XYZ file of N, CA and C in Angstrom:
537
model
N 47.989 4.337 44.216
C 46.852 3.637 44.757
C 45.560 4.302 44.316
N 45.497 5.647 44.405
C 44.288 6.335 44.021
C 43.992 6.155 42.543
N 45.004 6.215 41.691
C 44.757 6.085 40.257
C 44.257 4.681 39.924
N 44.736 3.659 40.613
C 44.264 2.301 40.400
C 42.796 2.171 40.799
N 42.453 2.765 41.950
C 41.064 2.736 42.416
C 40.163 3.497 41.441
N 40.630 4.652 40.973
C 39.865 5.467 40.037
C 39.687 4.729 38.704
N 40.735 4.083 38.216
C 40.659 3.325 36.975
C 39.658 2.192 37.103
N 39.688 1.461 38.219
C 38.745 0.364 38.433
C 37.312 0.884 38.503
N 37.107 2.016 39.162
C 35.765 2.607 39.291
C 35.235 3.019 37.924
N 36.082 3.643 37.116
C 35.666 4.061 35.771
C 35.313 2.841 34.928
N 36.167 1.795 34.966
C 35.883 0.570 34.211
C 34.567 -0.051 34.661
N 34.373 -0.128 35.989
C 33.146 -0.718 36.525
C 31.932 0.082 36.066
N 31.997 1.418 36.110
C 30.888 2.283 35.690
C 30.607 2.109 34.206
N 31.662 2.056 33.401
C 31.497 1.886 31.959
C 30.868 0.543 31.656
N 31.337 -0.517 32.311
C 30.769 -1.851 32.104
C 29.310 -1.913 32.542
N 28.984 -1.263 33.652
C 27.614 -1.225 34.130
C 26.714 -0.520 33.126
N 27.155 0.608 32.596
C 26.360 1.358 31.630
C 26.154 0.542 30.344
N 27.195 -0.125 29.883
C 27.062 -0.974 28.688
C 26.080 -2.105 28.943
N 26.197 -2.713 30.103
C 25.289 -3.813 30.453
C 23.852 -3.344 30.531
N 23.625 -2.193 31.151
C 22.273 -1.650 31.238
C 21.739 -1.287 29.860
N 22.613 -0.768 28.998
C 22.202 -0.452 27.624
C 21.767 -1.695 26.876
N 22.529 -2.791 27.019
C 22.160 -4.042 26.351
C 20.850 -4.591 26.886
N 20.665 -4.533 28.192
C 19.405 -4.997 28.781
C 18.249 -4.164 28.234
N 18.431 -2.857 28.132
C 17.393 -1.978 27.592
C 17.057 -2.334 26.155
N 18.072 -2.610 25.337
C 17.822 -3.007 23.951
C 17.062 -4.318 23.877
N 17.436 -5.269 24.693
C 16.754 -6.561 24.695
C 15.299 -6.385 25.096
N 15.034 -5.544 26.076
C 13.655 -5.317 26.512
C 12.830 -4.622 25.441
N 13.472 -3.833 24.573
C 12.753 -3.145 23.520
C 12.411 -4.058 22.347
N 13.123 -5.181 22.206
C 12.850 -6.100 21.103
C 11.531 -6.811 21.334
N 10.745 -7.057 20.244
C 9.481 -7.757 20.426
C 9.719 -9.198 20.833
N 8.824 -9.725 21.628
C 8.964 -11.092 22.125
C 8.132 -12.041 21.283
N 8.700 -12.693 20.330
C 8.134 -13.802 19.568
C 6.719 -13.567 19.048
N 6.303 -12.358 18.862
C 4.999 -12.117 18.264
C 5.111 -10.909 17.354
N 4.293 -10.905 16.345
C 4.299 -9.811 15.394
C 2.958 -9.125 15.470
N 2.973 -7.829 15.633
C 1.756 -7.051 15.595
C 1.706 -6.363 14.250
N 0.640 -6.602 13.513
C 0.499 -5.939 12.228
C 0.275 -4.458 12.455
N 0.897 -3.620 11.647
C 0.679 -2.191 11.812
C -0.795 -1.855 11.593
N -1.354 -0.975 12.429
C -2.746 -0.566 12.271
C -2.935 0.321 11.063
N -2.017 1.203 10.858
C -2.133 2.132 9.753
C -0.995 1.913 8.778
N -1.304 1.787 7.501
C -0.254 1.639 6.505
C 0.490 2.950 6.319
N 1.641 2.853 5.666
C 2.359 4.047 5.302
C 3.563 4.332 6.161
N 4.027 3.377 6.969
C 5.212 3.660 7.749
C 6.470 3.471 6.903
N 6.293 3.069 5.650
C 7.416 2.914 4.739
C 7.841 4.261 4.177
N 8.940 4.287 3.493
C 9.484 5.503 2.912
C 8.696 5.867 1.669
N 8.084 7.021 1.662
C 7.309 7.475 0.520
C 7.903 8.762 -0.049
N 9.230 8.858 -0.089
C 9.858 10.073 -0.567
C 9.471 10.319 -2.010
N 9.183 11.574 -2.313
C 8.851 11.939 -3.677
C 7.385 11.721 -4.032
N 6.621 11.051 -3.214
C 5.220 10.796 -3.522
C 4.380 11.970 -3.046
N 3.454 12.401 -3.882
C 2.547 13.467 -3.494
C 1.426 12.888 -2.659
N 1.053 13.544 -1.561
C -0.057 13.027 -0.775
C -1.343 13.093 -1.583
N -2.180 12.099 -1.433
C -3.434 12.037 -2.165
C -4.518 12.780 -1.387
N -5.490 13.373 -2.083
C -6.514 14.146 -1.386
C -7.387 13.318 -0.459
N -7.601 12.054 -0.759
C -8.371 11.184 0.139
C -7.907 9.756 -0.026
N -8.213 8.931 0.950
C -7.706 7.567 0.897
C -8.565 6.654 0.021
N -9.458 7.216 -0.793
C -10.187 6.406 -1.769
C -9.294 6.049 -2.954
N -8.136 6.683 -3.056
C -7.252 6.465 -4.193
C -5.995 5.677 -3.843
N -6.007 5.007 -2.698
C -4.841 4.222 -2.301
C -5.246 2.813 -1.917
N -4.291 1.935 -2.010
C -4.441 0.572 -1.522
C -3.435 0.418 -0.390
N -3.920 -0.020 0.753
C -3.043 -0.248 1.897
C -2.560 -1.687 1.838
N -1.273 -1.872 1.725
C -0.678 -3.211 1.646
C 0.083 -3.468 2.934
N -0.360 -4.489 3.662
C 0.302 -4.876 4.913
C 0.973 -6.228 4.685
N 2.171 -6.376 5.219
C 2.974 -7.583 5.045
C 3.429 -8.074 6.405
N 3.293 -9.367 6.654
C 3.721 -9.937 7.934
C 4.510 -11.209 7.689
N 5.699 -11.275 8.245
C 6.532 -12.471 8.179
C 6.419 -13.184 9.521
N 5.712 -14.288 9.552
C 5.508 -15.033 10.799
C 6.438 -16.243 10.892
N 7.578 -16.184 10.225
C 8.525 -17.294 10.231
C 9.798 -16.907 10.970
N 10.661 -17.898 11.160
C 11.982 -17.659 11.741
C 13.011 -17.340 10.669
N 12.568 -17.256 9.426
C 13.449 -16.968 8.295
C 13.238 -15.526 7.846
N 14.214 -14.993 7.128
C 14.017 -13.708 6.458
C 13.272 -14.015 5.167
N 12.420 -13.092 4.722
C 11.683 -13.336 3.484
C 11.778 -12.113 2.583
N 12.142 -12.357 1.322
C 12.059 -11.336 0.287
C 10.637 -11.448 -0.234
N 9.783 -10.461 0.061
C 8.347 -10.568 -0.214
C 8.012 -10.516 -1.699
N 8.889 -9.970 -2.521
C 8.744 -9.959 -3.977
C 7.360 -9.479 -4.409
N 7.075 -8.195 -4.120
C 5.814 -7.564 -4.500
C 5.981 -6.935 -5.880
N 4.993 -7.163 -6.737
C 4.990 -6.613 -8.090
C 3.700 -5.841 -8.297
N 3.806 -4.667 -8.942
C 2.647 -3.824 -9.206
C 2.676 -3.406 -10.667
N 1.523 -3.540 -11.321
C 1.401 -3.185 -12.734
C 0.030 -2.564 -12.962
N -0.171 -1.975 -14.119
C -1.470 -1.382 -14.427
C -2.054 -1.905 -15.740
N -1.580 -3.052 -16.216
C -2.119 -3.551 -17.477
C -3.234 -4.579 -17.291
N -3.883 -4.550 -16.137
C -5.144 -5.235 -15.854
C -5.336 -6.621 -16.399
N -6.445 -6.805 -17.085
C -6.848 -8.142 -17.517
C -5.906 -8.777 -18.526
N -5.016 -8.002 -19.113
C -4.050 -8.568 -20.064
C -2.796 -9.063 -19.355
N -2.814 -9.005 -18.043
C -1.647 -9.379 -17.260
C -1.660 -10.868 -16.941
N -0.510 -11.471 -16.977
C -0.319 -12.863 -16.574
C 0.857 -12.901 -15.605
N 1.081 -14.028 -14.986
C 2.229 -14.167 -14.093
C 3.523 -13.858 -14.849
N 3.589 -14.268 -16.100
C 4.808 -14.048 -16.896
C 5.046 -12.563 -17.173
N 3.966 -11.781 -17.322
C 4.151 -10.351 -17.586
C 4.187 -9.522 -16.308
N 3.596 -10.015 -15.233
C 3.612 -9.272 -13.965
C 4.943 -9.413 -13.245
N 5.447 -10.628 -13.140
C 6.650 -10.885 -12.347
C 7.920 -10.618 -13.152
N 8.062 -9.357 -13.565
C 9.267 -8.917 -14.280
C 9.882 -7.754 -13.509
N 11.165 -7.523 -13.707
C 11.939 -6.543 -12.941
C 11.311 -5.152 -12.916
N 10.791 -4.668 -14.044
C 10.252 -3.305 -14.060
C 8.977 -3.145 -13.226
N 8.330 -4.242 -12.835
C 7.138 -4.176 -11.987
C 7.442 -4.427 -10.508
N 8.687 -4.756 -10.186
C 9.058 -5.025 -8.797
C 8.872 -3.757 -7.963
N 8.176 -3.885 -6.837
C 7.853 -2.746 -5.979
C 8.486 -2.961 -4.608
N 9.460 -2.105 -4.275
C 10.109 -2.209 -2.968
C 10.042 -0.913 -2.180
N 9.491 0.152 -2.748
C 9.441 1.458 -2.073
C 8.840 1.332 -0.686
N 9.652 1.552 0.317
C 9.180 1.556 1.687
C 8.917 0.190 2.291
N 9.272 -0.874 1.590
C 9.003 -2.215 2.102
C 10.276 -2.837 2.657
N 10.228 -3.244 3.910
C 11.309 -4.009 4.520
C 12.531 -3.198 4.883
N 13.611 -3.928 5.100
C 14.876 -3.342 5.525
C 15.452 -2.477 4.414
N 15.619 -1.205 4.681
C 16.199 -0.250 3.736
C 15.510 -0.291 2.380
N 14.192 -0.486 2.383
C 13.376 -0.518 1.158
C 13.889 -1.550 0.149
N 14.302 -2.712 0.653
C 14.791 -3.778 -0.218
C 13.727 -4.830 -0.491
N 12.612 -4.781 0.255
C 11.587 -5.814 0.124
C 11.857 -7.004 1.022
N 12.895 -6.934 1.837
C 13.286 -8.034 2.711
C 12.758 -7.793 4.126
N 11.941 -8.746 4.628
C 11.411 -8.651 5.993
C 12.198 -9.574 6.912
N 12.568 -9.052 8.054
C 13.256 -9.845 9.072
C 12.290 -10.877 9.648
N 12.811 -11.906 10.308
C 11.935 -12.887 10.953
C 10.987 -12.213 11.947
N 9.771 -12.713 12.016
C 8.772 -12.228 12.977
C 8.615 -10.706 12.925
N 8.445 -10.160 11.721
C 8.286 -8.716 11.581
C 7.154 -8.399 10.610
N 6.771 -7.140 10.578
C 5.699 -6.688 9.697
C 6.038 -5.313 9.150
N 5.410 -4.967 8.038
C 5.590 -3.662 7.432
C 4.327 -3.333 6.651
N 4.169 -2.072 6.278
C 3.024 -1.684 5.473
C 3.375 -0.483 4.619
N 2.690 -0.365 3.496
C 2.867 0.763 2.584
C 1.516 1.113 1.980
N 1.444 2.303 1.420
C 0.286 2.726 0.661
C 0.717 2.852 -0.785
N -0.101 2.319 -1.685
C 0.210 2.346 -3.107
C -0.923 3.080 -3.818
N -0.568 4.011 -4.706
C -1.582 4.713 -5.487
C -2.413 3.703 -6.256
N -3.724 3.842 -6.195
C -4.632 2.920 -6.872
C -4.982 3.472 -8.255
N -4.931 2.610 -9.247
C -5.259 3.006 -10.616
C -6.166 1.952 -11.239
N -6.868 2.354 -12.295
C -7.676 1.394 -13.053
C -6.750 0.347 -13.664
N -7.177 -0.876 -13.658
C -6.383 -1.953 -14.240
C -5.191 -2.367 -13.393
N -5.157 -1.910 -12.162
C -4.032 -2.208 -11.277
C -3.989 -3.697 -10.942
N -2.797 -4.238 -10.923
C -2.567 -5.618 -10.518
C -1.445 -5.610 -9.486
N -1.684 -6.290 -8.364
C -0.675 -6.434 -7.314
C -0.453 -7.929 -7.140
N 0.798 -8.334 -7.041
C 1.071 -9.747 -6.850
C 2.364 -9.994 -6.109
N 2.500 -11.218 -5.664
C 3.745 -11.686 -5.064
C 4.045 -13.059 -5.647
N 5.299 -13.322 -5.832
C 5.702 -14.655 -6.289
C 5.531 -15.672 -5.165
N 5.197 -15.180 -3.988
C 5.065 -16.033 -2.811
C 6.189 -15.805 -1.828
N 7.184 -15.060 -2.266
C 8.325 -14.755 -1.409
C 9.377 -15.843 -1.439
N 10.601 -15.426 -1.224
C 11.714 -16.358 -1.104
C 12.221 -16.258 0.327
N 12.319 -17.393 1.002
C 12.684 -17.462 2.414
C 14.151 -17.846 2.547
N 14.860 -17.145 3.443
C 16.297 -17.337 3.612
C 16.654 -17.603 5.071
N 17.650 -18.447 5.281
C 18.216 -18.672 6.609
C 18.931 -17.389 7.008
N 18.628 -16.849 8.176
C 19.187 -15.558 8.581
C 20.676 -15.624 8.907
N 21.174 -16.786 9.241
C 22.594 -16.896 9.582
C 23.467 -17.217 8.383
N 22.989 -18.072 7.482
C 23.815 -18.493 6.355
C 23.445 -17.814 5.046
N 22.219 -17.282 4.952
C 21.759 -16.692 3.701
C 21.275 -17.723 2.702
N 21.278 -19.004 3.094
C 20.829 -20.061 2.185
C 19.330 -19.956 1.952
N 18.921 -20.234 0.723
C 17.498 -20.246 0.403
C 16.855 -21.475 1.035
N 15.742 -21.248 1.752
C 15.037 -22.330 2.430
C 13.812 -22.800 1.654
N 13.240 -21.921 0.852
C 12.051 -22.277 0.093
C 11.363 -21.052 -0.461
N 10.288 -21.294 -1.191
C 9.492 -20.216 -1.768
C 8.030 -20.445 -1.432
N 7.289 -19.358 -1.365
C 5.858 -19.428 -1.074
C 5.050 -19.588 -2.344
N 3.753 -19.549 -2.180
C 2.833 -19.708 -3.304
C 2.482 -18.338 -3.893
N 2.493 -18.215 -5.231
C 2.197 -16.926 -5.858
C 0.758 -16.482 -5.621
N 0.570 -15.183 -5.572
C -0.757 -14.569 -5.441
C -0.816 -13.381 -6.392
N -1.903 -13.298 -7.171
C -2.115 -12.177 -8.085
C -3.514 -11.626 -7.834
N -3.597 -10.311 -7.634
C -4.862 -9.644 -7.334
C -5.098 -8.529 -8.343
N -6.280 -8.485 -8.908
C -6.584 -7.462 -9.899
C -7.641 -6.501 -9.378
N -7.382 -5.214 -9.584
C -8.334 -4.169 -9.213
C -9.647 -4.402 -9.952
N -10.739 -4.258 -9.245
C -12.063 -4.435 -9.835
C -12.575 -5.855 -9.740
N -11.694 -6.830 -9.828
C -12.095 -8.235 -9.706
C -11.917 -8.743 -8.280
N -10.790 -8.417 -7.675
C -10.472 -8.928 -6.341
C -10.503 -7.820 -5.288
N -10.089 -6.626 -5.636
C -10.058 -5.524 -4.664
C -10.465 -4.227 -5.349
N -10.849 -3.262 -4.539
C -11.168 -1.909 -4.997
C -10.191 -0.938 -4.355
N -10.180 0.293 -4.882
C -9.373 1.326 -4.237
C -9.876 1.469 -2.801
N -9.025 1.838 -1.900
C -9.279 1.939 -0.461
C -9.285 0.565 0.204
N -8.890 -0.462 -0.513
C -8.811 -1.807 0.074
C -7.607 -1.901 0.992
N -7.719 -2.810 1.940
C -6.580 -3.185 2.784
C -6.254 -4.633 2.440
N -5.078 -4.813 1.918
C -4.620 -6.144 1.521
C -3.519 -6.558 2.487
N -3.659 -7.734 3.077
C -2.644 -8.239 3.988
C -2.087 -9.543 3.420
N -0.783 -9.615 3.300
C -0.095 -10.840 2.907
C 0.662 -11.354 4.120
N 0.367 -12.585 4.503
C 1.005 -13.198 5.661
C 1.886 -14.338 5.168
N 3.168 -14.247 5.462
C 4.136 -15.261 5.053
C 4.357 -16.206 6.220
N 4.119 -17.511 5.976
C 4.188 -18.532 7.036
C 4.993 -19.743 6.587
N 5.320 -20.555 7.596
C 5.944 -21.864 7.353
C 5.236 -22.869 8.248
N 4.753 -23.931 7.638
C 4.138 -25.021 8.404
C 4.649 -26.345 7.846
N 5.207 -27.133 8.724
C 5.732 -28.452 8.347
C 6.696 -28.375 7.169
N 7.544 -27.372 7.160
C 8.549 -27.240 6.111
C 8.036 -26.645 4.811
N 6.765 -26.264 4.756
C 6.191 -25.674 3.543
C 5.943 -24.191 3.775
N 6.412 -23.362 2.848
C 6.259 -21.919 2.954
C 5.044 -21.476 2.147
N 4.287 -20.529 2.705
C 3.085 -20.034 2.031
C 2.992 -18.526 2.155
N 2.211 -17.936 1.262
C 1.831 -16.524 1.334
C 0.311 -16.508 1.359
N -0.248 -16.191 2.511
C -1.709 -16.160 2.657
C -2.212 -14.749 2.425
N -3.378 -14.638 1.856
C -3.971 -13.359 1.500
C -5.209 -13.087 2.343
N -5.316 -11.850 2.826
C -6.508 -11.411 3.555
C -6.911 -10.058 2.996
N -8.200 -9.912 2.669
C -8.714 -8.644 2.147
C -9.664 -8.018 3.151
N -9.598 -6.711 3.292
C -10.534 -5.982 4.151
C -11.226 -4.917 3.328
């Protein structure tokens, strides 16, 4: 009799602790809103030397305001005015360091991330507009509109660039905000 009572008590305690743990996790999850990070650089910057001042960096903030996962497809190059979409959006210019889940460039639904990128003369930063995926099936839902920004023409070092990925009426977009 005692062992049965003890077994039931242990099971009840274990179930209670698991239930409380799940409730705690749910409470920690953000509720349907995304707060853009105030300071860039929460991404993985292993191997990067810290810069003496923030005049030599570009802060790139990314926000996915959709219910889909988005591969943000950020590309960075330094060939300036000779750059075109065809030369920028190539594999060797793909930039994923510190962006998204496990530095893959993939942002979960309703999430944000930010990184700091060393600023150089002739720098070009762009996105193909992102590719949006259904989180349950992995099916491609659509692509956003490409954006290409050139240092000196569109932004300067110490700029804060924000790319906001949205969906309205079935159309996916990548909106740009400069600070």
